[in-house]
Short mmCIF file of C-alpha atoms and ligand atoms in Angstrom, two decimals:
data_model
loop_
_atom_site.label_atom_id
_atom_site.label_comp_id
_atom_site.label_asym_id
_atom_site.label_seq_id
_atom_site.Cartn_x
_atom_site.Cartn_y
_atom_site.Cartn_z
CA UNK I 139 105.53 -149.80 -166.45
CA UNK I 140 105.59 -151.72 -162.90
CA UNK I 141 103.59 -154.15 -161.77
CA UNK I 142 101.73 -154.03 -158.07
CA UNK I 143 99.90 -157.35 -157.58
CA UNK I 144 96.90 -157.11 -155.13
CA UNK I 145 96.27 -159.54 -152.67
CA UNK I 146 93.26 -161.46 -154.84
CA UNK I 147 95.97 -161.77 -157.63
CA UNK I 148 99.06 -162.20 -156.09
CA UNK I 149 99.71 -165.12 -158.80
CA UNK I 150 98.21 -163.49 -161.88
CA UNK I 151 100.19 -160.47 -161.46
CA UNK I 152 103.41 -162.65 -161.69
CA UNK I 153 102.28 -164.25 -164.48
CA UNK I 154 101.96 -160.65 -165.90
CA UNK I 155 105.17 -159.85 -165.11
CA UNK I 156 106.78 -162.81 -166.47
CA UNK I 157 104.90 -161.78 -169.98
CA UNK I 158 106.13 -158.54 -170.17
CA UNK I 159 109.56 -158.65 -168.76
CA UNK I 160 109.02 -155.67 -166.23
CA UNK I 161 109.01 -155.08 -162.50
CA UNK I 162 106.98 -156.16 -159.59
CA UNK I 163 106.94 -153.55 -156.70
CA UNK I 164 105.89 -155.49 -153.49
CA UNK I 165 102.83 -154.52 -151.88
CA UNK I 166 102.41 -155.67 -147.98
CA UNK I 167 98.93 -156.52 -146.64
CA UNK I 168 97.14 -157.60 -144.09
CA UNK I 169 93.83 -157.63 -142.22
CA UNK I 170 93.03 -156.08 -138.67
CA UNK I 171 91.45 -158.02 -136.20
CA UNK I 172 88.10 -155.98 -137.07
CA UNK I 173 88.41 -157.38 -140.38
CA UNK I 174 89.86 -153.66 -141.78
CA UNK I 175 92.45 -153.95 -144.54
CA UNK I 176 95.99 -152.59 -144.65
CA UNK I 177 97.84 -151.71 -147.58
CA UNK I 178 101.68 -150.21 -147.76
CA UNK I 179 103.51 -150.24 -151.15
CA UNK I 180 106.62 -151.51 -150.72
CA UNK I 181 108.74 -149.57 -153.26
CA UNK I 182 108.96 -146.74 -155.87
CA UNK I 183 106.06 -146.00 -158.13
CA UNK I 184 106.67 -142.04 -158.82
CA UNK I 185 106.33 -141.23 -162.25
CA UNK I 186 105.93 -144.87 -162.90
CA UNK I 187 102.81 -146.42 -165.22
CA UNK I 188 101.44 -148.51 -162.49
CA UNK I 189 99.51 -151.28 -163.39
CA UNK I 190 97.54 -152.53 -160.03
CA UNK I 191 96.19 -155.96 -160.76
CA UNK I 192 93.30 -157.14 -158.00
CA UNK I 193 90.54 -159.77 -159.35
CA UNK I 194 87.57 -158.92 -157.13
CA UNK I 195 85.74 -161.73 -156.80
CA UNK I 196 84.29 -162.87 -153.43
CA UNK I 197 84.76 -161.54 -150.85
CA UNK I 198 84.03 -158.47 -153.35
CA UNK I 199 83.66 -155.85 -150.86
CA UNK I 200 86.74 -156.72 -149.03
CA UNK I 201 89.19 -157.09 -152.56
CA UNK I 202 86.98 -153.75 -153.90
CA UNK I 203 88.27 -152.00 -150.64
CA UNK I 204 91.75 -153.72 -150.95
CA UNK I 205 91.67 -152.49 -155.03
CA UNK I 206 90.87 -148.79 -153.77
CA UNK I 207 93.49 -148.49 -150.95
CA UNK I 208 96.35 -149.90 -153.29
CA UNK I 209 95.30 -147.42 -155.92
CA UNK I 210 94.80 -144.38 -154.10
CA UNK I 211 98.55 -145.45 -152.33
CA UNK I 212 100.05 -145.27 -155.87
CA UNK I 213 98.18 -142.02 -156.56
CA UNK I 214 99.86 -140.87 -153.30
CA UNK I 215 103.11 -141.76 -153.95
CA UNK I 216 103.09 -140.30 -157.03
CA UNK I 217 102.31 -142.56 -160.17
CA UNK I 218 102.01 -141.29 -163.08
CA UNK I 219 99.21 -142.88 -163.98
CA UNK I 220 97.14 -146.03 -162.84
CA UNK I 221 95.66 -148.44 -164.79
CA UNK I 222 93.65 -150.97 -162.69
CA UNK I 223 93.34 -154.56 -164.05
CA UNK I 224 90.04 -156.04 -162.82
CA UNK I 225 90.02 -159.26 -164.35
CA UNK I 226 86.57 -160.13 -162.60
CA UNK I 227 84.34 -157.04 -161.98
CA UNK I 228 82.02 -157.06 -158.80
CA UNK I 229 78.82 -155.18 -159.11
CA UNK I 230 79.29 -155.52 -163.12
CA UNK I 231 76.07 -157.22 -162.79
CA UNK I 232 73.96 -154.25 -161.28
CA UNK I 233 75.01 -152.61 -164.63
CA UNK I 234 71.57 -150.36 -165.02
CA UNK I 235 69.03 -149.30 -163.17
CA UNK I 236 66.19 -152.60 -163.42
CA UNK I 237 63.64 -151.70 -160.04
CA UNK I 238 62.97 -147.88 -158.93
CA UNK I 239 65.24 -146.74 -155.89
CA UNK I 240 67.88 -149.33 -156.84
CA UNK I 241 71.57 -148.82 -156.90
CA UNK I 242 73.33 -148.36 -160.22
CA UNK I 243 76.38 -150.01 -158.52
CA UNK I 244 78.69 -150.42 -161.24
CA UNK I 245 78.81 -146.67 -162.10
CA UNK I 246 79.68 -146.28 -157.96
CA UNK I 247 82.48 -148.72 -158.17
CA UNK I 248 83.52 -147.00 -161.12
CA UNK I 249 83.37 -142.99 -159.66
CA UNK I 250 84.94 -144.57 -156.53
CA UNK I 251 87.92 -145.90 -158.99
CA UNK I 252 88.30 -142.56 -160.42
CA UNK I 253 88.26 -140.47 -157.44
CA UNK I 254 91.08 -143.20 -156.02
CA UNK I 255 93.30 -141.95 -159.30
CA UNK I 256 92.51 -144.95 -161.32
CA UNK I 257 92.98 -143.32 -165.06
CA UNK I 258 92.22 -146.85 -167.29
CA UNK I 259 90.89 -150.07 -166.74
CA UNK I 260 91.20 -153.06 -168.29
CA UNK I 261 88.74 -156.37 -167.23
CA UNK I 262 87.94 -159.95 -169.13
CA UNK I 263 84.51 -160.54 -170.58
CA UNK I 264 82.64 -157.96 -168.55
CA UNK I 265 78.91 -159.21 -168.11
CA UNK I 266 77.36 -156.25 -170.30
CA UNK I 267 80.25 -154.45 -172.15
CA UNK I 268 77.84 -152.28 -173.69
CA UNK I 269 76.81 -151.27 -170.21
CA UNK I 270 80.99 -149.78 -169.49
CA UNK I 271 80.15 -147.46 -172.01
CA UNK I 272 79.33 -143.53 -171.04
CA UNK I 273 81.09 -144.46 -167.35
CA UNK I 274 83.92 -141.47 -168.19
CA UNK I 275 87.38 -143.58 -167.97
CA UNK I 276 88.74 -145.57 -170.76
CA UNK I 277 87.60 -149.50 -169.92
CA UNK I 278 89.38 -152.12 -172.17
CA UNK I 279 87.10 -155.37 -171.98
CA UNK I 280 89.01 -158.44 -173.22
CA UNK I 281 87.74 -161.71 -174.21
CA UNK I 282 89.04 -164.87 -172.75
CA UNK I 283 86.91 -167.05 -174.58
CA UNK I 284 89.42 -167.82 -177.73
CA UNK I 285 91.78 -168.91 -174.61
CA UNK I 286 89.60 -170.82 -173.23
CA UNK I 287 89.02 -172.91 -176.02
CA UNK I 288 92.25 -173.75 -177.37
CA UNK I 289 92.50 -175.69 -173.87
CA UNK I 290 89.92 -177.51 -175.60
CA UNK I 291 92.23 -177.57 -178.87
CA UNK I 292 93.26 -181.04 -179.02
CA UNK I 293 92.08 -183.44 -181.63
CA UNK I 294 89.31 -185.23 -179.72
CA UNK I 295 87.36 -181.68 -179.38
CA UNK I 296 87.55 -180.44 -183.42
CA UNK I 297 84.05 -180.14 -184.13
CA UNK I 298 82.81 -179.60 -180.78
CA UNK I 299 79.87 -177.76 -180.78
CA UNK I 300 79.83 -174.41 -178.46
CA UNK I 301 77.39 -173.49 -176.79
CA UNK I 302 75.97 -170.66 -174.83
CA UNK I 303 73.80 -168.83 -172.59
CA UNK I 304 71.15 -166.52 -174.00
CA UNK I 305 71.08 -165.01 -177.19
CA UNK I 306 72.81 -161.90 -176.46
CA UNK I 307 76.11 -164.92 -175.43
CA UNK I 308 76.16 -166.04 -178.93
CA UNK I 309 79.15 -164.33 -179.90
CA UNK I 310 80.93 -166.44 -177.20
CA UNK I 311 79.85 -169.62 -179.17
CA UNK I 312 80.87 -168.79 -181.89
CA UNK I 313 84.16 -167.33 -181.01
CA UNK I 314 85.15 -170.37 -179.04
CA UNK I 315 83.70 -172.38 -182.51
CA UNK I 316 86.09 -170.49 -184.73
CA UNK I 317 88.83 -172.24 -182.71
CA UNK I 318 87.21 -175.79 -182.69
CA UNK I 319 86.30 -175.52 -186.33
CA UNK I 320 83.14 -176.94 -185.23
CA UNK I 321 78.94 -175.25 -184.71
CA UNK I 322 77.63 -173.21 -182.31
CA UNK I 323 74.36 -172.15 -180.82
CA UNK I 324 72.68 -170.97 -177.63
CA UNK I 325 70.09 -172.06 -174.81
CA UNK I 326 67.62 -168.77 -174.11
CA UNK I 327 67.85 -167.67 -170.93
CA UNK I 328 65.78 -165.54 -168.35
CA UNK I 329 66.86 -163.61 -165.54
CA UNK I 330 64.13 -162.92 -162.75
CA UNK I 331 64.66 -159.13 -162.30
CA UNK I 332 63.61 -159.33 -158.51
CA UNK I 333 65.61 -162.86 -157.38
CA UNK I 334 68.45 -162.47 -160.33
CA UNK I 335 67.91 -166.61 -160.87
CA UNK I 336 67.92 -167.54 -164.06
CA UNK I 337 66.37 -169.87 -166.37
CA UNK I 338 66.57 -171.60 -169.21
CA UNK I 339 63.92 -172.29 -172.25
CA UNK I 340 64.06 -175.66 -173.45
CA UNK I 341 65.37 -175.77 -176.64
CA UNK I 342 66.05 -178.28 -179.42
CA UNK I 343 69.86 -178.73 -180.05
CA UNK I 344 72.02 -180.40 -182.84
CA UNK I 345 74.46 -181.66 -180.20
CA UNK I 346 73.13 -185.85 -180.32
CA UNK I 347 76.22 -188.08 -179.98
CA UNK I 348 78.80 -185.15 -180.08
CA UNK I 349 80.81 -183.09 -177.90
CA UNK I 350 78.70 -180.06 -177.00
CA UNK I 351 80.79 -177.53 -174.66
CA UNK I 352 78.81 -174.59 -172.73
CA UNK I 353 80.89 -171.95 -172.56
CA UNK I 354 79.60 -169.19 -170.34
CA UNK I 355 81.27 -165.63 -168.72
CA UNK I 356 80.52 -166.17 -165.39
CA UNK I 357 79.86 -169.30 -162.83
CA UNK I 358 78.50 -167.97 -159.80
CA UNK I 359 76.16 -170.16 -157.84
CA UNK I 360 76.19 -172.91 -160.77
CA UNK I 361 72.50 -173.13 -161.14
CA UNK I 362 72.43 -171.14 -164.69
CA UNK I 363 75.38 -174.21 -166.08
CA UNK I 364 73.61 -177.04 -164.06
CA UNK I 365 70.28 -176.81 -166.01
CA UNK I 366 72.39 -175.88 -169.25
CA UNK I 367 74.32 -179.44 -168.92
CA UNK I 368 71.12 -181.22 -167.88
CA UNK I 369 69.56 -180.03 -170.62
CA UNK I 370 72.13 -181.04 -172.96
CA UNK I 371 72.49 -184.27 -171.66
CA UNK I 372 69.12 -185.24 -172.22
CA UNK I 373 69.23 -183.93 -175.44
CA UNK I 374 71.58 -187.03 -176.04
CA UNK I 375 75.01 -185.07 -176.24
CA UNK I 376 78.23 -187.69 -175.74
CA UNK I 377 80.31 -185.39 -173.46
CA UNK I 378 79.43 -182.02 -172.17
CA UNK I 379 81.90 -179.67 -170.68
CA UNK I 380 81.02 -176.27 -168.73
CA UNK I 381 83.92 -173.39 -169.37
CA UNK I 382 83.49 -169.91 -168.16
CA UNK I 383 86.05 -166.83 -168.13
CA UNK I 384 85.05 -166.37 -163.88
CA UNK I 385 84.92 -169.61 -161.84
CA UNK I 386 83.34 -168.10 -158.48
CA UNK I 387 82.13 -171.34 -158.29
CA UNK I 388 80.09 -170.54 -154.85
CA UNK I 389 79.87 -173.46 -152.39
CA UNK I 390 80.05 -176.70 -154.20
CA UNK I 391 78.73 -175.41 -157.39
CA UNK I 392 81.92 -177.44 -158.86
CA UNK I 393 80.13 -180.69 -157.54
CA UNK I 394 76.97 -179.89 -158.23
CA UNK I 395 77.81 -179.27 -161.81
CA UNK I 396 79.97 -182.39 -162.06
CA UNK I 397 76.86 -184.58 -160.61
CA UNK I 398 74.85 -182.80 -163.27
CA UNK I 399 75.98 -184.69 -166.16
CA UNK I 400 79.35 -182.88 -167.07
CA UNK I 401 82.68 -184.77 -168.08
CA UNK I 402 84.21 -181.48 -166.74
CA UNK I 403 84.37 -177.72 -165.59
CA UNK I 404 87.32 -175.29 -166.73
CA UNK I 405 87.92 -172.11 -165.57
CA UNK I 406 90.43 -168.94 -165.98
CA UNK I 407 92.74 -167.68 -163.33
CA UNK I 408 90.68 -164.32 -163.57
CA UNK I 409 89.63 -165.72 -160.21
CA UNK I 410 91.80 -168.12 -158.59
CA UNK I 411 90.29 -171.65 -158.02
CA UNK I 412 90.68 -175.24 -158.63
CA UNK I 413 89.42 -175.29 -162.28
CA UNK I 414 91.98 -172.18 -163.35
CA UNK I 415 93.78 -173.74 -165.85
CA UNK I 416 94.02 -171.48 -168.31
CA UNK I 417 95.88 -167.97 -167.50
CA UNK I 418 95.01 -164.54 -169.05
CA UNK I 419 98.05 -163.36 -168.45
CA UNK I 420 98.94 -163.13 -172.66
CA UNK I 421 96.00 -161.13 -173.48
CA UNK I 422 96.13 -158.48 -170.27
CA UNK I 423 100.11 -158.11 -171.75
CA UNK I 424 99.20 -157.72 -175.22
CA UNK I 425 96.88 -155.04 -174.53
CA UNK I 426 99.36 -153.22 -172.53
CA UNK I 427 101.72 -153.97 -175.09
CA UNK I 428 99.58 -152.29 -178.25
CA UNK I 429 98.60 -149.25 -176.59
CA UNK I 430 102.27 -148.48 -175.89
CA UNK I 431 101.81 -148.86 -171.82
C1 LIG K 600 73.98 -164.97 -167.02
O1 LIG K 600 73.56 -163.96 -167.53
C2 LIG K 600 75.43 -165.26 -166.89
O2 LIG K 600 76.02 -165.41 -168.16
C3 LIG K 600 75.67 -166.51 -166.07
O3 LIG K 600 75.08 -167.61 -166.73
C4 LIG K 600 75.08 -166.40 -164.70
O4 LIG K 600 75.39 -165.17 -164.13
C5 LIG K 600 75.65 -167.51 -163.82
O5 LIG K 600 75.13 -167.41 -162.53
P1 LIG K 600 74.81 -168.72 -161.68
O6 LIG K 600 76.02 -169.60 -161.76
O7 LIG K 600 74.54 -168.21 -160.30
O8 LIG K 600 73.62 -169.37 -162.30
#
């Protein structure tokens, strides 16, 4: 198994290799002046397992393009076979078919991935993992939430309560409270289906005078986390911390949260940023690791 770290997760992909004691090929990139990338593989990958790690967060398009030129340079060169680790999946969002004439833009990512010679893929707490289902390529979807809260793991967190968005997230809270030994419960939320905002029901919590923690897949433009904190502020929690798997963190989202009401935000280094404090790197090497990669 080698490693090939894309350009979006140069540092993840040494983390990787670090965790499973193999080999990083070098991969040279760089952009044209037209804003084109350029990929070129800078070592042997024939008959190799290739794992090509490439977060594609903003700017998606670009690191999506980046993801299929690196893969379809492996296929070229021979790999045996490709497994692509997406730690942050654009266009998982666009996961079904909502207004008529729309784009079912996962399932074109996906196709695209294939036809590159991507033969597995492995990403962290896609949005709708029921949705990777039926796309005809074996998609591992790993949870970073038990990760996430051990950062929280210290004494002055234990009976935290955990917290998240919609009822469909609840699984999250109460993963990330079988780590803090403490409750858990959710905020309903509602996406628009034509502007994709979101908002959030009021809703009676048990969080007065305690630590209440929101932890959440995704932070995008921060508006979903910045009502969720408000809310739980004025619901008289102590401290209230926002934690999500993908810290896009748009603009000053980080800011805005903070000025919310929130002791603090804390991300993963699915997508490098300022909050990634807590790596992935184990779990994307123990998968490898149990399916015999
Ligand atoms: C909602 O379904 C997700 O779990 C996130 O809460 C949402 O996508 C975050 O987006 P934003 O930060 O733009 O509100």
């Amino acid at each position: 198994m080698i490693i090939l770290p894309g350009p979006a997760s140069q540092d993840l992909a040494k983390r990787l290799v670090a965790e499973l004691k193999t080999r990083l090929v070098p991969v040279f990139f760089k952009k044209f002046p037209d804003g084109e990338s350029y990929i070129r593989i800078e070592g042997d990958v024939q008959d190799r397992h290739v794992i090509v790690v490439q977060t594609t967060s903003p700017p998606q398009d670009e690191r999506m393009m980046q993801l299929f030129l690196l893969a379809s340079a492996a296929k070229k060169q021979g790999a045996q076979r490709i497994t692509a680790v997406v730690p942050y999946f654009a266009y998982g969002r666009q996961d079904k078919i909502f207004l008529p004439g729309e784009a079912f833009s996962i399932k074109t990512v996906i196709d695209i991935l294939k036809a590159c010679g991507v033969t597995q893929i492995i990403t962290i707490n896609a949005h709708n993992p029921i949705a990777l289902e039926g796309l005809n390529i074996p998609i591992k979807d790993l949870s970073a939430i038990t990760l996430l809260a051990k950062h929280f793991g210290d004494k002055s967190f234990k009976g935290a309560v955990s917290l998240s968005m919609g009822k469909k997230g609840v699984a999250t809270a109460k993963e990330a409270a079988n780590i803090l030994k403490g409750t858990y419960d959710y905020i309903p939320t509602r996406r628009d289906r034509h502007t994709g905002k979101v908002s959030i029901e009021e809703k009676t919590l048990n969080i007065e005078n305690k630590v209440a923690i929101f932890f959440d897949d995704i932070i995008s433009s921060g508006g979903t986390m910045i009502k969720a904190v408000a809310h739980a502020k004025s619901q008289g929690a102590a401290k209230v911390y926002a934690a999500c798997v993908h810290p896009l963190l748009m603009a000053d989202a980080r800011e805005r949260i903070i000025k919310s009401g929130a002791d603090g935000v804390v991300g993963t280094d699915s997508v490098p940023s300022p909050v990634s404090v807590v790596s992935v790197a184990p779990i994307i090497a123990k998968a490898l690791i149990n399916q015999g990669a």
